[in-house]
Each structure stands twice: as C-alpha cells, then as structure tokens.
Short mmCIF file of C-alpha atoms in Angstrom, two decimals:
data_model
loop_
_atom_site.label_atom_id
_atom_site.label_comp_id
_atom_site.label_asym_id
_atom_site.label_seq_id
_atom_site.Cartn_x
_atom_site.Cartn_y
_atom_site.Cartn_z
CA MET A 1 8.40 -8.24 -15.74
CA LEU A 2 4.84 -8.53 -14.60
CA ARG A 3 3.70 -7.94 -10.98
CA LEU A 4 1.86 -10.70 -8.99
CA SER A 5 -1.50 -9.86 -7.95
CA MET A 6 -1.63 -8.95 -4.14
CA PRO A 7 -3.37 -11.07 -1.93
CA SER A 8 -6.02 -9.26 0.11
CA ALA A 9 -4.65 -8.14 3.59
CA ALA A 10 -6.33 -9.46 6.62
CA PRO A 11 -9.00 -6.72 7.44
CA PHE A 12 -8.81 -4.42 10.55
CA PRO A 13 -11.90 -3.39 12.35
CA ALA A 14 -13.88 -0.58 10.66
CA LEU A 15 -13.77 2.80 12.47
CA VAL A 16 -16.67 3.27 14.58
CA ALA A 17 -18.36 6.35 16.39
CA LEU A 18 -17.65 6.60 20.16
CA LEU A 19 -20.45 7.39 22.74
CA LEU A 20 -20.02 10.92 24.22
CA ALA A 21 -19.32 11.12 28.00
CA CYS A 22 -22.94 11.67 29.19
CA VAL A 23 -26.20 13.24 28.10
CA LEU A 24 -25.66 17.11 28.66
CA VAL A 25 -29.13 18.41 28.13
CA ALA A 26 -32.05 17.26 29.87
CA THR A 27 -35.44 17.29 28.20
CA PRO A 28 -37.20 20.82 28.88
CA GLY A 29 -40.20 20.27 31.32
CA ALA A 30 -42.92 22.30 32.84
CA ALA A 31 -41.77 25.65 34.68
CA ARG A 32 -41.04 25.49 38.36
CA ASP A 33 -41.94 28.98 38.97
CA LYS A 34 -45.57 28.79 40.45
CA LYS A 35 -46.13 32.39 40.95
CA LYS A 36 -46.90 33.34 37.51
CA GLN A 37 -46.26 32.96 33.81
CA PRO A 38 -43.92 35.34 32.10
CA LYS A 39 -45.37 38.30 30.25
CA ASP A 40 -46.65 37.80 26.81
CA ASP A 41 -43.66 39.60 25.21
CA GLU A 42 -41.05 37.78 27.49
CA THR A 43 -39.71 34.41 27.68
CA ARG A 44 -38.58 32.56 30.73
CA LEU A 45 -35.60 30.14 31.14
CA LEU A 46 -35.68 28.01 34.46
CA ALA A 47 -32.16 26.33 34.70
CA GLN A 48 -30.61 24.05 36.95
CA VAL A 49 -26.89 23.29 36.66
CA THR A 50 -25.34 20.05 37.93
CA SER A 51 -22.52 17.80 37.42
CA ASP A 52 -22.95 14.57 35.49
CA LYS A 53 -23.25 12.81 38.87
CA GLY A 54 -26.17 15.06 39.97
CA GLU A 55 -24.08 17.48 42.16
CA VAL A 56 -25.47 21.11 42.06
CA ILE A 57 -23.04 23.68 40.80
CA ASP A 58 -23.51 27.25 42.20
CA LYS A 59 -22.02 30.46 40.68
CA ALA A 60 -22.30 29.01 37.16
CA SER A 61 -22.51 31.67 34.69
CA VAL A 62 -25.43 31.19 32.13
CA THR A 63 -25.60 33.48 28.91
CA VAL A 64 -28.30 33.52 26.29
CA SER A 65 -27.42 35.09 22.89
CA ASN A 66 -29.19 35.52 19.80
CA ALA A 67 -28.10 34.38 16.28
CA ASP A 68 -25.82 37.45 15.73
CA GLY A 69 -24.05 36.89 19.13
CA THR A 70 -25.86 39.62 20.89
CA VAL A 71 -26.48 38.60 24.69
CA VAL A 72 -30.08 38.99 25.46
CA ALA A 73 -29.91 37.73 29.13
CA GLU A 74 -27.13 36.39 31.53
CA GLY A 75 -27.02 35.46 35.24
CA ALA A 76 -25.59 32.91 37.73
CA THR A 77 -26.74 29.88 39.53
CA ASP A 78 -27.61 30.09 43.33
CA ARG A 79 -26.51 27.76 46.00
CA LYS A 80 -29.04 25.00 44.57
CA GLY A 81 -27.56 25.44 41.21
CA GLU A 82 -30.59 27.30 39.90
CA LEU A 83 -31.33 30.43 38.23
CA GLN A 84 -34.50 32.02 36.34
CA LEU A 85 -33.98 34.46 33.34
CA ASP A 86 -36.68 36.49 32.08
CA PHE A 87 -36.07 38.32 28.81
CA ALA A 88 -37.89 40.11 25.87
CA ALA A 89 -37.04 38.27 22.61
CA PRO A 90 -38.87 37.27 19.52
CA SER A 91 -39.43 33.60 18.94
CA GLY A 92 -36.56 31.60 17.67
CA THR A 93 -33.43 29.50 18.60
CA TYR A 94 -30.81 30.89 20.94
CA ALA A 95 -27.41 29.85 22.00
CA VAL A 96 -27.12 29.07 25.86
CA SER A 97 -23.34 29.11 27.08
CA ILE A 98 -22.45 27.96 30.56
CA GLU A 99 -19.13 28.52 32.40
CA ALA A 100 -18.24 27.38 35.77
CA GLU A 101 -14.83 27.19 37.36
CA GLY A 102 -13.40 23.63 37.52
CA TRP A 103 -15.95 22.52 34.81
CA ALA A 104 -15.87 22.14 30.93
CA PRO A 105 -17.53 24.92 29.11
CA PHE A 106 -20.94 24.07 27.81
CA ASP A 107 -22.86 25.38 24.86
CA ALA A 108 -26.38 24.47 23.55
CA GLU A 109 -28.99 25.79 21.40
CA LEU A 110 -32.74 26.15 22.67
CA ALA A 111 -35.75 27.29 21.11
CA PHE A 112 -37.81 30.13 22.99
CA GLU A 113 -41.40 31.48 22.45
CA PRO A 114 -42.54 34.60 24.01
CA GLY A 115 -45.20 34.05 26.73
CA THR A 116 -43.88 30.71 27.62
CA ALA A 117 -41.34 29.12 30.24
CA GLN A 118 -39.38 26.18 30.12
CA GLU A 119 -37.22 24.20 32.47
CA VAL A 120 -33.92 22.81 31.43
CA THR A 121 -31.22 20.89 33.44
CA PHE A 122 -27.76 21.34 32.32
CA ARG A 123 -25.23 18.51 33.26
CA LEU A 124 -21.66 19.84 33.15
CA LEU A 125 -18.50 17.50 32.86
CA ASP A 126 -15.35 18.27 34.90
CA GLU A 127 -12.52 19.80 32.63
CA GLU A 128 -10.78 16.46 31.87
CA ALA A 129 -14.27 14.68 30.86
CA GLY A 130 -15.10 17.66 28.95
CA ARG A 131 -12.15 17.58 26.96
CA ARG A 132 -12.50 14.03 26.29
CA SER A 133 -16.16 14.59 25.21
CA ALA A 134 -15.09 17.43 22.88
CA ALA A 135 -12.40 15.25 21.36
CA VAL A 136 -14.83 12.32 20.73
CA GLU A 137 -17.23 14.78 18.95
CA GLN A 138 -14.49 15.64 16.64
CA TYR A 139 -13.28 11.80 16.25
CA ASN A 140 -17.13 11.02 15.48
CA ALA A 141 -17.06 13.82 12.99
CA GLY A 142 -13.86 12.15 11.39
CA VAL A 143 -15.55 8.80 11.30
CA GLU A 144 -18.62 10.25 9.35
CA ALA A 145 -16.22 11.88 6.94
CA HIS A 146 -13.99 8.73 6.49
CA GLN A 147 -17.26 6.61 5.72
CA ALA A 148 -17.96 9.22 3.12
CA GLN A 149 -14.61 8.82 1.71
CA ASP A 150 -13.95 12.56 2.41
CA PHE A 151 -10.42 11.77 3.52
CA ALA A 152 -9.32 15.47 3.67
CA SER A 153 -12.20 16.34 6.11
CA ALA A 154 -11.69 13.12 7.98
CA LYS A 155 -7.90 14.07 8.42
CA GLU A 156 -8.89 17.29 9.78
CA ARG A 157 -11.38 16.10 12.29
CA PHE A 158 -8.97 13.43 13.60
CA ARG A 159 -6.10 15.93 13.99
CA GLU A 160 -8.46 18.13 15.76
CA ALA A 161 -9.53 15.41 18.32
CA ILE A 162 -5.93 14.64 18.83
CA THR A 163 -5.14 18.33 19.51
CA ILE A 164 -7.82 18.42 22.15
CA ASP A 165 -7.06 15.11 23.78
CA PRO A 166 -3.67 13.35 22.61
CA THR A 167 -4.55 10.50 24.54
CA LEU A 168 -7.71 9.32 22.83
CA PRO A 169 -6.27 6.24 21.14
CA GLN A 170 -9.01 6.01 18.42
CA ALA A 171 -8.39 9.32 17.12
CA HIS A 172 -4.77 8.15 16.36
CA LEU A 173 -5.92 5.05 14.73
CA GLY A 174 -8.50 6.89 12.58
CA LEU A 175 -5.83 9.38 11.45
CA ALA A 176 -3.48 6.65 10.54
CA ASP A 177 -6.12 4.91 8.38
CA VAL A 178 -6.74 8.23 6.65
CA LEU A 179 -3.21 8.76 5.97
CA LEU A 180 -2.92 5.26 4.69
CA GLN A 181 -5.50 5.93 2.24
CA MET A 182 -3.87 9.15 1.26
CA GLU A 183 -0.57 7.17 0.76
CA GLU A 184 1.27 9.32 3.39
CA TYR A 185 2.93 6.36 4.95
CA GLU A 186 5.66 7.98 7.31
CA ALA A 187 3.20 10.11 8.94
CA ALA A 188 0.68 7.10 9.14
CA ILE A 189 3.44 4.99 10.81
CA GLU A 190 3.87 7.73 13.37
CA GLU A 191 0.12 7.65 14.12
CA ILE A 192 -0.34 3.93 14.46
CA GLU A 193 2.70 3.61 16.57
CA THR A 194 1.24 6.06 18.99
CA PHE A 195 -2.04 4.22 18.89
CA ARG A 196 -0.16 0.97 19.83
CA GLU A 197 1.38 2.62 22.66
CA LEU A 198 -1.99 4.03 23.97
CA ALA A 199 -3.79 0.65 23.29
CA PRO A 200 -1.23 -2.09 23.18
CA GLU A 201 -3.81 -4.89 23.52
CA GLU A 202 -5.87 -3.87 20.62
CA GLU A 203 -5.10 -6.22 17.62
CA ALA A 204 -6.65 -3.52 15.19
CA GLY A 205 -3.60 -1.68 15.92
CA ALA A 206 -1.25 -4.57 14.91
CA ARG A 207 -3.31 -5.12 11.80
CA MET A 208 -3.31 -1.65 10.73
CA ALA A 209 0.49 -1.40 11.37
CA TYR A 210 1.16 -4.36 9.35
CA GLU A 211 -0.78 -2.96 6.41
CA ILE A 212 1.06 0.42 6.58
CA TYR A 213 4.54 -1.00 6.87
CA ARG A 214 3.64 -3.55 4.00
CA ARG A 215 2.51 -0.76 1.72
CA ALA A 216 5.30 1.52 2.87
CA GLY A 217 7.99 -1.08 1.68
CA ARG A 218 9.12 -1.85 5.02
CA SER A 219 9.19 -5.48 4.81
CA ASP A 220 11.11 -6.36 8.12
CA GLU A 221 8.47 -4.49 10.19
CA ALA A 222 5.62 -6.02 8.32
CA GLN A 223 6.85 -9.47 8.50
CA ALA A 224 7.40 -9.13 12.31
CA LEU A 225 3.90 -8.03 12.71
CA ALA A 226 2.53 -11.08 10.45
CA GLU A 227 4.47 -13.34 12.81
CA GLU A 228 2.97 -11.59 15.79
CA LEU A 229 -0.52 -12.05 14.40
CA GLY A 230 0.31 -15.48 13.82
CA GLU A 231 -1.16 -15.86 10.41
CA GLU A 232 0.94 -17.33 7.53
CA SER A 233 -1.08 -15.65 4.82
CA LEU A 234 -0.03 -12.32 5.94
CA THR A 235 3.59 -13.32 5.83
CA LYS A 236 3.14 -14.58 2.25
CA ASP A 237 1.69 -11.36 1.61
CA VAL A 238 4.89 -9.57 2.66
CA ALA A 239 6.80 -11.58 0.37
CA VAL A 240 4.44 -10.72 -2.74
CA HIS A 241 4.72 -7.06 -1.86
CA ALA A 242 8.40 -7.37 -1.91
CA TYR A 243 8.35 -9.12 -5.30
CA ASN A 244 6.25 -6.49 -6.61
CA GLN A 245 8.61 -3.81 -5.58
CA GLY A 246 11.38 -5.54 -7.29
CA ALA A 247 9.36 -5.87 -10.47
CA VAL A 248 8.66 -2.07 -10.42
CA ALA A 249 12.51 -1.62 -9.94
CA THR A 250 13.16 -4.14 -12.96
CA GLN A 251 11.00 -1.96 -15.28
CA LYS A 252 12.90 0.88 -14.50
CA GLY A 253 16.22 -0.92 -15.03
CA GLU A 254 17.34 -0.53 -11.35
CA TRP A 255 18.77 -4.00 -11.05
CA ALA A 256 20.65 -3.41 -7.78
CA GLU A 257 17.38 -2.37 -6.16
CA ALA A 258 15.54 -5.10 -7.88
CA LEU A 259 17.83 -7.72 -6.24
CA GLN A 260 17.47 -6.23 -2.65
CA HIS A 261 13.66 -6.72 -3.02
CA PHE A 262 13.77 -10.20 -4.73
CA ASP A 263 16.17 -11.26 -1.87
CA LYS A 264 13.78 -10.18 0.80
CA ALA A 265 10.89 -11.86 -0.96
CA VAL A 266 12.52 -15.25 -1.00
CA SER A 267 14.05 -14.71 2.47
CA ILE A 268 10.34 -14.59 3.66
CA ASP A 269 8.82 -17.20 1.26
CA PRO A 270 11.54 -19.44 -0.41
CA GLU A 271 9.05 -21.22 -2.59
CA LEU A 272 7.96 -17.97 -4.18
CA GLU A 273 9.13 -19.09 -7.77
CA PRO A 274 8.63 -15.44 -9.34
CA ALA A 275 11.03 -13.98 -6.96
CA TRP A 276 13.89 -16.61 -7.98
CA VAL A 277 12.97 -15.69 -11.54
CA GLY A 278 13.63 -12.03 -10.69
CA ILE A 279 16.66 -12.82 -9.02
CA ALA A 280 18.04 -14.72 -12.06
CA SER A 281 17.11 -11.97 -14.46
CA ALA A 282 18.69 -9.16 -12.40
CA ALA A 283 21.68 -10.86 -11.41
CA TYR A 284 22.08 -11.76 -15.34
CA ASN A 285 21.90 -8.14 -16.15
CA VAL A 286 24.56 -7.11 -13.76
CA ASN A 287 26.88 -9.96 -14.73
CA GLN A 288 26.46 -11.77 -11.56
CA VAL A 289 26.90 -15.19 -13.35
CA GLU A 290 27.09 -17.18 -10.03
CA ARG A 291 23.93 -15.77 -8.60
CA THR A 292 22.11 -16.46 -11.91
CA LEU A 293 23.13 -19.84 -11.78
CA GLU A 294 22.13 -20.28 -8.27
CA ALA A 295 18.76 -18.72 -8.98
CA ALA A 296 18.30 -20.87 -11.84
CA ASN A 297 19.08 -24.11 -9.84
CA GLN A 298 16.70 -23.08 -7.05
CA LEU A 299 13.92 -22.78 -9.74
CA LEU A 300 14.83 -26.17 -10.98
CA ALA A 301 14.55 -27.70 -7.61
CA LEU A 302 11.13 -26.23 -7.12
CA ASP A 303 10.09 -27.13 -10.73
CA PRO A 304 12.41 -29.49 -12.77
CA GLN A 305 10.51 -28.30 -15.82
CA SER A 306 10.64 -24.60 -15.15
CA GLU A 307 11.12 -22.78 -18.33
CA SER A 308 12.90 -19.71 -16.60
CA GLY A 309 15.18 -22.13 -14.64
CA LEU A 310 16.09 -24.01 -17.61
CA ARG A 311 16.60 -20.75 -19.61
CA PHE A 312 18.89 -18.96 -16.84
CA ARG A 313 20.77 -22.21 -16.30
CA PHE A 314 21.85 -22.10 -19.95
CA LEU A 315 22.66 -18.55 -20.10
CA ALA A 316 24.69 -18.69 -17.06
CA LEU A 317 26.90 -21.84 -18.16
CA ASP A 318 27.22 -20.25 -21.52
CA THR A 319 28.56 -17.09 -20.20
CA GLN A 320 31.06 -19.13 -18.06
CA ARG A 321 31.84 -21.14 -21.31
CA ALA A 322 31.04 -24.22 -19.17
CA PRO A 323 31.49 -27.61 -20.96
CA ASP A 324 27.84 -28.56 -20.22
CA ALA A 325 26.47 -25.31 -21.50
CA LEU A 326 25.10 -27.09 -24.83
CA ALA A 327 23.52 -29.97 -22.52
CA ALA A 328 21.75 -27.19 -20.79
CA TRP A 329 20.69 -25.69 -23.77
CA ASP A 330 19.39 -29.04 -25.08
CA ALA A 331 17.20 -29.26 -21.86
CA TYR A 332 15.70 -25.95 -22.50
CA TYR A 333 14.93 -26.66 -26.02
CA ALA A 334 12.98 -29.52 -25.01
CA VAL A 335 10.39 -27.28 -23.07
CA GLN A 336 10.55 -23.96 -25.26
CA SER A 337 12.14 -24.62 -28.70
CA ASP A 338 11.45 -21.28 -30.24
CA ASP A 339 13.41 -19.10 -27.39
CA ALA A 340 16.19 -21.55 -27.14
CA SER A 341 16.68 -21.72 -30.97
CA SER A 342 16.77 -17.97 -30.84
CA LEU A 343 19.26 -17.80 -28.01
CA LEU A 344 21.60 -20.08 -29.63
CA HIS A 345 21.55 -18.37 -32.89
CA LYS A 346 22.28 -15.16 -31.07
CA ARG A 347 25.19 -16.76 -29.15
CA ALA A 348 26.66 -17.97 -32.33
CA ASP A 349 26.37 -14.73 -34.18
CA LEU A 350 28.04 -12.91 -31.43
CA ASP A 351 30.81 -15.68 -31.40
CA PHE A 352 31.19 -15.16 -34.94
CA ARG A 353 31.31 -11.34 -34.73
CA SER A 354 33.97 -11.75 -32.03
CA GLY A 355 36.24 -13.72 -33.98
CA ARG A 356 35.28 -17.10 -32.00
CA ASN A 357 34.41 -19.19 -35.20
CA GLU A 358 34.95 -22.65 -33.86
CA SER A 359 32.60 -21.77 -30.91
CA ALA A 360 29.94 -20.45 -33.31
CA ILE A 361 30.16 -23.31 -35.64
CA THR A 362 29.71 -25.73 -32.70
CA ALA A 363 26.53 -23.96 -31.50
CA LEU A 364 25.18 -23.79 -35.22
CA LYS A 365 25.90 -27.33 -35.78
CA THR A 366 23.79 -28.02 -32.38
CA LEU A 367 20.88 -25.89 -33.58
CA LEU A 368 20.74 -27.71 -36.91
CA GLY A 369 20.99 -31.00 -35.28
CA LYS A 370 17.46 -30.03 -33.76
CA GLU A 371 16.37 -27.73 -36.81
CA PRO A 372 18.09 -29.06 -40.04
CA ASP A 373 15.77 -26.48 -42.11
CA ASN A 374 16.57 -23.51 -40.09
CA PRO A 375 17.54 -21.17 -42.79
CA ARG A 376 19.30 -18.34 -40.66
CA ALA A 377 21.37 -21.13 -39.15
CA HIS A 378 22.34 -22.13 -42.65
CA TYR A 379 23.12 -18.64 -43.72
CA LEU A 380 25.27 -17.97 -40.65
CA ILE A 381 27.26 -20.98 -40.78
CA GLY A 382 27.85 -20.56 -44.59
CA LEU A 383 29.23 -17.05 -43.70
CA ILE A 384 31.52 -18.53 -41.37
CA TYR A 385 32.82 -21.43 -43.50
CA SER A 386 33.26 -18.83 -46.57
CA GLN A 387 36.45 -17.88 -44.70
CA SER A 388 37.87 -21.25 -44.44
CA ASP A 389 36.01 -23.97 -46.03
CA PRO A 390 34.38 -23.15 -49.55
CA THR A 391 32.69 -26.63 -49.90
CA GLN A 392 30.70 -26.38 -46.69
CA ALA A 393 30.00 -22.70 -47.37
CA LYS A 394 28.49 -23.33 -50.78
CA THR A 395 26.34 -26.15 -49.18
CA HIS A 396 25.04 -24.15 -46.32
CA LEU A 397 24.43 -20.85 -48.38
CA GLN A 398 22.58 -22.74 -51.20
CA ARG A 399 20.55 -24.54 -48.51
CA PHE A 400 19.62 -21.12 -47.17
CA ILE A 401 18.60 -19.62 -50.51
CA ASP A 402 16.46 -22.84 -51.14
CA LEU A 403 14.87 -22.42 -47.79
CA ALA A 404 14.21 -18.73 -47.82
CA PRO A 405 14.23 -17.43 -51.22
CA ASP A 406 12.53 -14.10 -50.21
CA ASP A 407 14.73 -13.47 -47.36
CA PRO A 408 16.53 -10.14 -47.49
CA GLU A 409 20.00 -11.76 -47.26
CA VAL A 410 19.53 -14.00 -50.31
CA GLY A 411 21.07 -11.42 -52.40
CA ALA A 412 24.47 -11.30 -50.18
CA ALA A 413 24.34 -15.06 -50.23
CA ARG A 414 24.39 -15.16 -54.02
CA GLU A 415 27.21 -12.75 -54.23
CA ILE A 416 29.35 -14.94 -51.85
CA LEU A 417 28.59 -17.90 -53.81
CA ALA A 418 29.71 -16.18 -56.95
CA TYR A 419 33.28 -15.53 -55.50
CA LEU A 420 33.57 -19.34 -53.93
#
C-alpha cells in the first residue's frame, strides 16, 4: 500500500538570536590620570566598575592575566568604583576578570601596549541578570549552530543555556526544534511542553508542539492542537499522517495496528478515501468481513464508481456467500474487468478444490457470460464437468485447446479428453 504525500505543516517562526541584557564594556577612551603617562615598559589600565544602571561598585576585584593564565596585575576598586593598574607586560591581548559580591562575574579581553594607558568602564549585571545574559549567549550560539544544520552542537548549546537559566523559554523552544530534527520525539515533547508552560501565549509553541506530536504519531494531541490553532488544513494533515502510519503497518503485515491507524484517520477526516481502502484491506486480511463490507459501502458512498469499494464489496459478500455476491462482481467487472475476471476465476478454483462444484460452475458460467473466449475458464469448468457430465466436459476442454494451443495445461486436457 502506497503512502499519501504529506501536506506541508504550517510553519512556526524561525529561531532567532536574542539581545544580551546590556553592553558590558565601554569603548576605551583617553586616560584620566593627568600626572604622567606610564613608563615605556609599562601599560596602564584605568578602570571604573559600575552597574548596568550606572551605580558605582566599590571593592570589585579586577584581575589581568596573560594568555597562559598567569596573573600580571590585580587590584580592587575604591569608593568611586575606580582603580588604576600599572604593570610591565609585552604588547598583546590580556584577559580581564572582575568579581564583586552580589554581581555576576565578568570576563573580557583587552589589548595592551607598553607606554600607553587606556580608560575602560565595565558595567556589571546583578547575579540574576548575569545568569540570564550567560544563558542568552549560549542560546545565541545554539541558534547559529542550528542555522548551520549542526544539530549536535545546537543541542549542546541549548542544553547549556537551560542549565544556566531553566526559565529562558527560547532555549526550550530551540532544543525542542533540534530534538524534532533528530527524531528524538519524546525528549522534544518534554521541551516543548516546558516552553508552553513558560510562554503560554506564544503561538510558536503550539505550532511546534503540533508538529512534534504529529510526527511522533500521537494523533489525539496533534488533532487537539490543530483545533486550537483553528486551521482545518492542520487537522487534515493529522489524518494523512495517521493514514501513512497505517500504510507502514500494512507493509509489515501488522493488520491490527494498521486498523487502529486507519480508524484514527477516518475519525479525523471521514472523507479520506485511502484510509477507508486501508480499513477494507486490513479487515479483509484478518477476516473481519462485516468491517470490510462497511468500509466498502463507505467508499461507494463517497464515490459510486470506486474500484476499491466495488472490489471489497464483492469480496465481502462472496465470503458471506450472499445471494447478491455475483451482482456485486458484475458491478466491479464494469469498472475493472481484468481484476474482476481474475478474482472470480480464483474463487471458482478454490470452490472446485474444496468440493463445492456447483458453486464453482455458477461462478465460471458467470465469467464465461462476460468472456466467452476465456481459455482458463473453459479449462476449469471442463475439469469439473469431467466428473459428472462428459458431454459438457468435452465441449469446454476442446474449446480450451482451440483457444490456447500453447498453454502448459493442453497436454492434461488432451489426456482427459482421451478418457471421456
């Protein structure tokens, strides 16, 4: 059974980078110290440390380290939040670290040149805002990795953002999207549900949750979200996905599971004809004849010329030995003569092998009424008549030989004729 092509799910907004809480480092300016410039072999850092609102921060520890981590200068700010550090070091880039009680740690890199001085203002965030800023930084790195299709790195970055600040909604949304791409559906569901708790008004959460539930095969949840979003196309999309799951189960011969998926599909979209075909096929294969007939009648209600509907209606009625089975076959023959002919011949052959000769003869006469030159029908009815009516047997077997002289069974037909 072929799968239906999947309609495109309604898109949810792309992940975007967030702005950091504030600008942490001011542009270096001229030195405040008017007394003298630093010595030729020394460099000078004139720093002021304030809050992001401009409040001075005293007793802030400032450390300058070189590339291998060796501390080359350190000190603490005064009551004005200022300090001056003079240190001998070659030109290059140095790490500046700042710590103050009640404030988020801050790290930056600055370039220093011997014989020069520079003034820098560092603006610290309180611990909560600093944590959010660090989380945002990790989230933005995750967005960048996601855009580069590096989902493993994006997953790591988003998880780090959540570790730093579990209340950052966008990090949960980003991680849910990555997990969706990596087909880790249960983990994705956990993340998107957390996002929706943190940001219940965001439609992006509902849209992504819908997509995750749909692809995870959780049709009930996906349908509920489609209804919440108020888009009929999404509801039909859920039905198609349920059908496709049934088609996969059918290909594996897992008929009971296939029926569950097909039933779900038609419960969502009663006019999805392929799902009714799936129900008819799966039910017939597990000998649920009434369900087969019900599905066939539903197909014919949707399309009176439905080949599948006519086919399964005949098969169900024939299995029940219903009086109108041959009339159902005649209707099927009108739209698909080749398959109808093959089905009736197989039915007659099965009846013959099961000792139901009269039923087999009735079926073959019906077939010959449509196809008087069908060689296989003449051969089979000739075999049956050879047990009870030699005259009829001779007529049909000879007709078979005349119509299909190269058929492998011609030799057997001649032997039977020789004994009649």
